[in-house]
CSV table of C-alpha atoms in Angstrom, one decimal:
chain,number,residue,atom,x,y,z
A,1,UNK,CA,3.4,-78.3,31.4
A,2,UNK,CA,6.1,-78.8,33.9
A,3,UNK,CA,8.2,-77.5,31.8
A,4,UNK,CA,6.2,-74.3,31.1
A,5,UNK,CA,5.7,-73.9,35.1
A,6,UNK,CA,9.7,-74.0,35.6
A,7,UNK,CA,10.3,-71.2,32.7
A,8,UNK,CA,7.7,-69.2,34.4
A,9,UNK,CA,9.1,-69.5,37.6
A,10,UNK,CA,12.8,-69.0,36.3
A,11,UNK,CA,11.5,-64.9,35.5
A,12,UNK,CA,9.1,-64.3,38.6
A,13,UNK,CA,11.9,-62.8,40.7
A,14,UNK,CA,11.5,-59.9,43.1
A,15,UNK,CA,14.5,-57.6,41.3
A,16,UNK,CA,14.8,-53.6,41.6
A,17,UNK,CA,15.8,-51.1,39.1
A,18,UNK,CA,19.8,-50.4,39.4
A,19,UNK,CA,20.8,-47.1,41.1
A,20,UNK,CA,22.3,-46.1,37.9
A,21,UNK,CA,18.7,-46.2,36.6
A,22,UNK,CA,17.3,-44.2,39.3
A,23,UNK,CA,20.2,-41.2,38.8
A,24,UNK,CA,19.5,-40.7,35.4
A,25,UNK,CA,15.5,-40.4,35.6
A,26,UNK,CA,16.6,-38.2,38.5
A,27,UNK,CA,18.7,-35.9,36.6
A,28,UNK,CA,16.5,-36.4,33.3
A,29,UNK,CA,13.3,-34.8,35.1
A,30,UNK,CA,15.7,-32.1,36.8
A,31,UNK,CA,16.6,-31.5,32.5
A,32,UNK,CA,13.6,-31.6,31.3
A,33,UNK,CA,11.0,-28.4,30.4
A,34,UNK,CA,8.0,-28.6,29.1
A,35,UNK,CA,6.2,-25.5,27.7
A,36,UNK,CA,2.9,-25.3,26.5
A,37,UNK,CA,2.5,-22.8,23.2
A,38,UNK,CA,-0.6,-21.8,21.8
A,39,UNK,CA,-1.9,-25.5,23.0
A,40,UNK,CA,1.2,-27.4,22.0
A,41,UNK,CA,3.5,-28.9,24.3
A,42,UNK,CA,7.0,-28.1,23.6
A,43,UNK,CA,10.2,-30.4,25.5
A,44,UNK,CA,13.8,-29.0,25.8
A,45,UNK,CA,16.5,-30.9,27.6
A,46,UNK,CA,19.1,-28.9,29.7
A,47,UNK,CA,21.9,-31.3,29.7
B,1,UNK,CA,-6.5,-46.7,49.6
B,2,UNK,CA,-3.6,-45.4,51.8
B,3,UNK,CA,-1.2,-45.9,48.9
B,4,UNK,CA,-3.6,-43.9,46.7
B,5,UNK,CA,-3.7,-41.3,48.5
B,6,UNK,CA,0.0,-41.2,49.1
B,7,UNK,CA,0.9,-41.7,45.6
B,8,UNK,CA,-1.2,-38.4,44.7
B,9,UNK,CA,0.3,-36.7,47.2
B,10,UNK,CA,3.5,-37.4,45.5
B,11,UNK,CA,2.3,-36.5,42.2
B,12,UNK,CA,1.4,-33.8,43.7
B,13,UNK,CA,4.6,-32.4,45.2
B,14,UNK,CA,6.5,-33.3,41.8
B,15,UNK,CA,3.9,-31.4,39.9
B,16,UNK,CA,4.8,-28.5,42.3
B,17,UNK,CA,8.5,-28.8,41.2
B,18,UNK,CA,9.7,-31.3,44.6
B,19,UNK,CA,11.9,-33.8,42.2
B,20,UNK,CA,12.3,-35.6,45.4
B,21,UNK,CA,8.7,-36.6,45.4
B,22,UNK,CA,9.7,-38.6,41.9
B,23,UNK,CA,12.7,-40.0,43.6
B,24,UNK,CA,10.0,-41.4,46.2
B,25,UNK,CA,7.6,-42.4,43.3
B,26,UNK,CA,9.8,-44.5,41.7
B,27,UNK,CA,11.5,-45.9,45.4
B,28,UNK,CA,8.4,-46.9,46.3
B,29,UNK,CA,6.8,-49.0,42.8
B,30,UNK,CA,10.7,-50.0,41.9
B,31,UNK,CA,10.3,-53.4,43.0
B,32,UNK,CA,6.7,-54.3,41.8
B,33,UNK,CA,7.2,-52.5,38.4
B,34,UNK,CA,10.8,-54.1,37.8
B,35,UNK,CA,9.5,-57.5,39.0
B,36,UNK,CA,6.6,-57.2,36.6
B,37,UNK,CA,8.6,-56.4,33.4
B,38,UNK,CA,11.5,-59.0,34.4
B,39,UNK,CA,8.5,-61.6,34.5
B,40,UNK,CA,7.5,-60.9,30.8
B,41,UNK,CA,11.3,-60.0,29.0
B,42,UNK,CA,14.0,-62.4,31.4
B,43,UNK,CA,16.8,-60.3,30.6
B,44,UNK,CA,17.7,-57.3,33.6
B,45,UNK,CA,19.5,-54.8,30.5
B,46,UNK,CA,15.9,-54.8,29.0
B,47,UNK,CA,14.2,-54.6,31.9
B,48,UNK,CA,16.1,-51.4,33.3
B,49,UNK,CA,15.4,-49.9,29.5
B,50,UNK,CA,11.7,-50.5,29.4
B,51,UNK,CA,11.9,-49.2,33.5
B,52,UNK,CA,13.8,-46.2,32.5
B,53,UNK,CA,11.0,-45.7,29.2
B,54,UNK,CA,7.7,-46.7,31.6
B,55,UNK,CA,9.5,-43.6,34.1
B,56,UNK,CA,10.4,-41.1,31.0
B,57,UNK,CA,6.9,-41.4,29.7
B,58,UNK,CA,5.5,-41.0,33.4
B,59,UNK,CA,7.1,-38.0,33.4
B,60,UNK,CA,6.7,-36.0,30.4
B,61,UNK,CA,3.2,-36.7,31.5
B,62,UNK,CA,2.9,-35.3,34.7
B,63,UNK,CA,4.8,-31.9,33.4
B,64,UNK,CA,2.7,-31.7,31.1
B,65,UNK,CA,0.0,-31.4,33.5
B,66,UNK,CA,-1.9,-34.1,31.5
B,67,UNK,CA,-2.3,-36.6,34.1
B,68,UNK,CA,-5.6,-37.2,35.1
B,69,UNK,CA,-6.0,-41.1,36.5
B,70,UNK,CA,-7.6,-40.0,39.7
B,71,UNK,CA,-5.2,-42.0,41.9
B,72,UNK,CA,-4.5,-45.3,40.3
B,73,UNK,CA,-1.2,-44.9,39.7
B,74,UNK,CA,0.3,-48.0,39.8
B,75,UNK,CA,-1.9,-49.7,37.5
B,76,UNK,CA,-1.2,-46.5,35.0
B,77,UNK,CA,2.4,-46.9,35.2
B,78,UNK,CA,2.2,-50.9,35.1
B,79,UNK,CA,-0.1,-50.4,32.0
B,80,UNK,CA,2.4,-48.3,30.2
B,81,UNK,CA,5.6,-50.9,31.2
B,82,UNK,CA,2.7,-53.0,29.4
B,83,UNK,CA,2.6,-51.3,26.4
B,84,UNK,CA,6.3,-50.7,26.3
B,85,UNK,CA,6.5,-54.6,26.9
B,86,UNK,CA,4.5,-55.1,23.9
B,87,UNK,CA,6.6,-52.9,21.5
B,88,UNK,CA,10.1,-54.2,22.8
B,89,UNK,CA,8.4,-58.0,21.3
B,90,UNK,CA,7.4,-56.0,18.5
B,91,UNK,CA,10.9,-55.0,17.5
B,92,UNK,CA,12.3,-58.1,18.3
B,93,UNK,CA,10.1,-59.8,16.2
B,94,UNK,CA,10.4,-57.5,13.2
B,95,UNK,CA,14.1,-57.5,13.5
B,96,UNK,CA,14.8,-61.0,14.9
B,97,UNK,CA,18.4,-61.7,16.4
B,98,UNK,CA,20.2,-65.3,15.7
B,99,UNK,CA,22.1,-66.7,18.3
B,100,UNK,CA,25.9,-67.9,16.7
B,101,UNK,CA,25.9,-71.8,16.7
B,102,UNK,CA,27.7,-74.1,15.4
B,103,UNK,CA,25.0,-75.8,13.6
B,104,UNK,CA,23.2,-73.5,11.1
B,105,UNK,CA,19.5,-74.8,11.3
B,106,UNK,CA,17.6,-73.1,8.3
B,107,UNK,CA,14.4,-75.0,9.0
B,108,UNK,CA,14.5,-73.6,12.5
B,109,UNK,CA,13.7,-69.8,10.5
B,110,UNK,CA,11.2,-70.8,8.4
B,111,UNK,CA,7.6,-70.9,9.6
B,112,UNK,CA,4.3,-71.5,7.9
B,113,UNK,CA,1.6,-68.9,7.4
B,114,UNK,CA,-1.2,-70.4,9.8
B,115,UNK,CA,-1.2,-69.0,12.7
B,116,UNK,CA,-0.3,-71.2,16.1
B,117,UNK,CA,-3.0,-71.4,18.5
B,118,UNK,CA,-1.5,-68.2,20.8
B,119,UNK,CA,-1.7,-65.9,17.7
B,120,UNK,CA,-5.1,-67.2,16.5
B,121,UNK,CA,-6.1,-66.2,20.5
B,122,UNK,CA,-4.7,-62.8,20.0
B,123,UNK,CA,-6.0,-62.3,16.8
B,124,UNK,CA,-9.5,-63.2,17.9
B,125,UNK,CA,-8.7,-60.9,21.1
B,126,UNK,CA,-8.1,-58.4,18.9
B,127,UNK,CA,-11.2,-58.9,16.5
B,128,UNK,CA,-13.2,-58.4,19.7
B,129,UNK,CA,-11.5,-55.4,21.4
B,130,UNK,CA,-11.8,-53.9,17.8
B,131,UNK,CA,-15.2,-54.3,17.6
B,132,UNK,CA,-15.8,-53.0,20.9
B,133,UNK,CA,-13.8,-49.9,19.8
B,134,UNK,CA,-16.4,-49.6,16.9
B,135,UNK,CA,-19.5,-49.5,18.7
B,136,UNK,CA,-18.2,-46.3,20.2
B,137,UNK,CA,-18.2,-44.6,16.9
B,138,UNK,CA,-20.7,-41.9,16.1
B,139,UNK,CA,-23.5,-44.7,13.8
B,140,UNK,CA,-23.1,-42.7,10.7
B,141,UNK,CA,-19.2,-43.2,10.8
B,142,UNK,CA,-20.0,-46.9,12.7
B,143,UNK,CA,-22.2,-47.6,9.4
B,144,UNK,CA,-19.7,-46.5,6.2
B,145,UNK,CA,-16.7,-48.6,8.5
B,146,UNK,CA,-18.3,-51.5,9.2
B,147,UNK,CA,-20.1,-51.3,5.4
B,148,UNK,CA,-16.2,-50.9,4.0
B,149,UNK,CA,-14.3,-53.0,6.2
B,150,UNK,CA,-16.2,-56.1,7.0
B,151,UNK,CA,-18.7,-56.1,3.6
B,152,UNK,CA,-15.6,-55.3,1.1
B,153,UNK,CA,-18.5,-52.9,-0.5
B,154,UNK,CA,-17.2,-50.1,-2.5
B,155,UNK,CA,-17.6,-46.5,-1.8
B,156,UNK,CA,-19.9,-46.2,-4.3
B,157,UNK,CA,-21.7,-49.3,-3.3
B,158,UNK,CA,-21.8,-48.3,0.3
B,159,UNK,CA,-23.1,-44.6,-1.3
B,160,UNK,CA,-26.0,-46.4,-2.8
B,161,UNK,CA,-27.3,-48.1,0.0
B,162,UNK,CA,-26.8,-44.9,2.8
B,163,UNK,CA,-28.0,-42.4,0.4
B,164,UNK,CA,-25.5,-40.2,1.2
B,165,UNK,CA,-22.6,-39.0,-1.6
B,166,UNK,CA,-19.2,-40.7,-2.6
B,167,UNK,CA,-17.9,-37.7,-0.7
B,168,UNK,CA,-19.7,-37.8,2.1
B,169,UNK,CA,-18.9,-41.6,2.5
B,170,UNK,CA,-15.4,-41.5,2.1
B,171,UNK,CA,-15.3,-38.3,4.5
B,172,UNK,CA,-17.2,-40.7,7.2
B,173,UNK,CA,-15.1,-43.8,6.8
B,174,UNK,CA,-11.7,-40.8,7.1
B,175,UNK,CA,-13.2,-39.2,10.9
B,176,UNK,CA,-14.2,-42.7,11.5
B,177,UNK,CA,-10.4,-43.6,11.6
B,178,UNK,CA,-9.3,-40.5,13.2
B,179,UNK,CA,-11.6,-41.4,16.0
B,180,UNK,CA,-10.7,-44.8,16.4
B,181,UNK,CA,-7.1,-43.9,16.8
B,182,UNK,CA,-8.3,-41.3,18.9
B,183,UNK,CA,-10.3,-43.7,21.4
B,184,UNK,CA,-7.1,-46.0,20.9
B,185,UNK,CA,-4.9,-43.5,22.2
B,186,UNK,CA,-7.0,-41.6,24.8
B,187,UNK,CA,-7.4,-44.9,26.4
B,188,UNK,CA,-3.4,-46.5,26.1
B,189,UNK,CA,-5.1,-49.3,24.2
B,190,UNK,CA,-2.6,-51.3,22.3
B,191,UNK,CA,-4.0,-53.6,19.5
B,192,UNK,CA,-1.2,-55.8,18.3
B,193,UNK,CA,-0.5,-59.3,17.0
């Protein structure tokens, strides 16, 4: 049990996503279009 | 509530083409959504991964204008990291990874086929979610499943005692998987073991 409790522990950290994360959902939204055709939903990346 | 409403209002502004209001979306659940999938992987690559997956499928949802969880947010996003949580131990099960050592243990790969008391918990967990899923089915379609699936009976057998055709059976038994997928997926459910 003690040992369960202290590998628990180990992972409950308060972290953040790197920035490097951040930029590319950023610039993935800015790529991304969605069209909707004849009820379908139809992606297309601009990068 | 405050949060609610000011995570709709960002939802909002995105939908209207603002990316900035993303940029604030994500700024403001970074911390308690990365926190919550380092808790379940313990490794930061994976966790930015299944961040940067939770985010893409947040997206592609809200362009799509299919977003409809009436301001609970964060549990929608935390129940997708979830689900993405779930796959990533999927995988890793399916395809497992062996650390070098110098002693090559074969015992340590081999496992027996009873399940240990975790998996028999899921597995029962599942059994019950599962049935839950089928009371929601129309009763004809509940009827030929539950006849097929828990009895074993045949088509023909389960034919015989509805009074309904083979056809007709087997054509209840094919919507009655279509709409249990169809419930699963509506509802982000994720049945696994």
């Amino acid at each position: 049990m003690k040992n369960m409790k202290t590998n628990i522990q180990d992972t409950c950290q308060l972290i953040q996503t790197r920035r490097m994360s951040l930029d590319f959902l950023l610039s993935y939204s800015k790529s991304l279009q969605i069209s909707k055709i004849m009820g379908r939903h139809f992606e297309l990346h601009l990068n | 509530m405050e949060q609610q409403l000011e995570d709709s209002l960002l939802i909002q502004r995105y939908i209207s083409g603002d990316e900035r209001a993303l940029e604030g979306l994500i700024a403001k659940h970074n911390q308690r959504l990365s926190s919550f999938i380092y808790s379940k992987v313990g490794n930061r690559s994976i966790t930015e991964d299944i961040f940067q997956d939770t985010f893409i499928k947040v997206i592609k949802t809200l362009r799509r204008g299919t977003y409809n969880e009436e301001g609970k947010f964060l549990p929608w996003i935390m129940r997708i990291a979830h689900n993405l949580i779930i796959d990533h131990f999927r995988k890793s099960n399916r395809m497992p990874m062996f650390q070098g050592a110098d002693s090559y243990n074969i015992f340590a790969m081999m496992g027996d086929d009873k399940l240990d008391p975790e998996r028999q918990n899921i597995k029962d967990q599942i059994d019950l979610d599962l049935g839950m899923l089928i009371e929601e089915l129309p009763s004809d379609q509940r009827e030929v499943l539950v006849m097929r699936m828990y009895k074993d009976m045949s088509f023909k057998e389960i034919s015989e005692n509805t009074g309904v055709s083979i056809n007709t059976a087997l054509g209840r038994m094919r919507y009655a998987l279509i709409n249990l997928r169809k419930i699963i997926e509506e509802n982000d459910i994720v049945l696994t073991n």
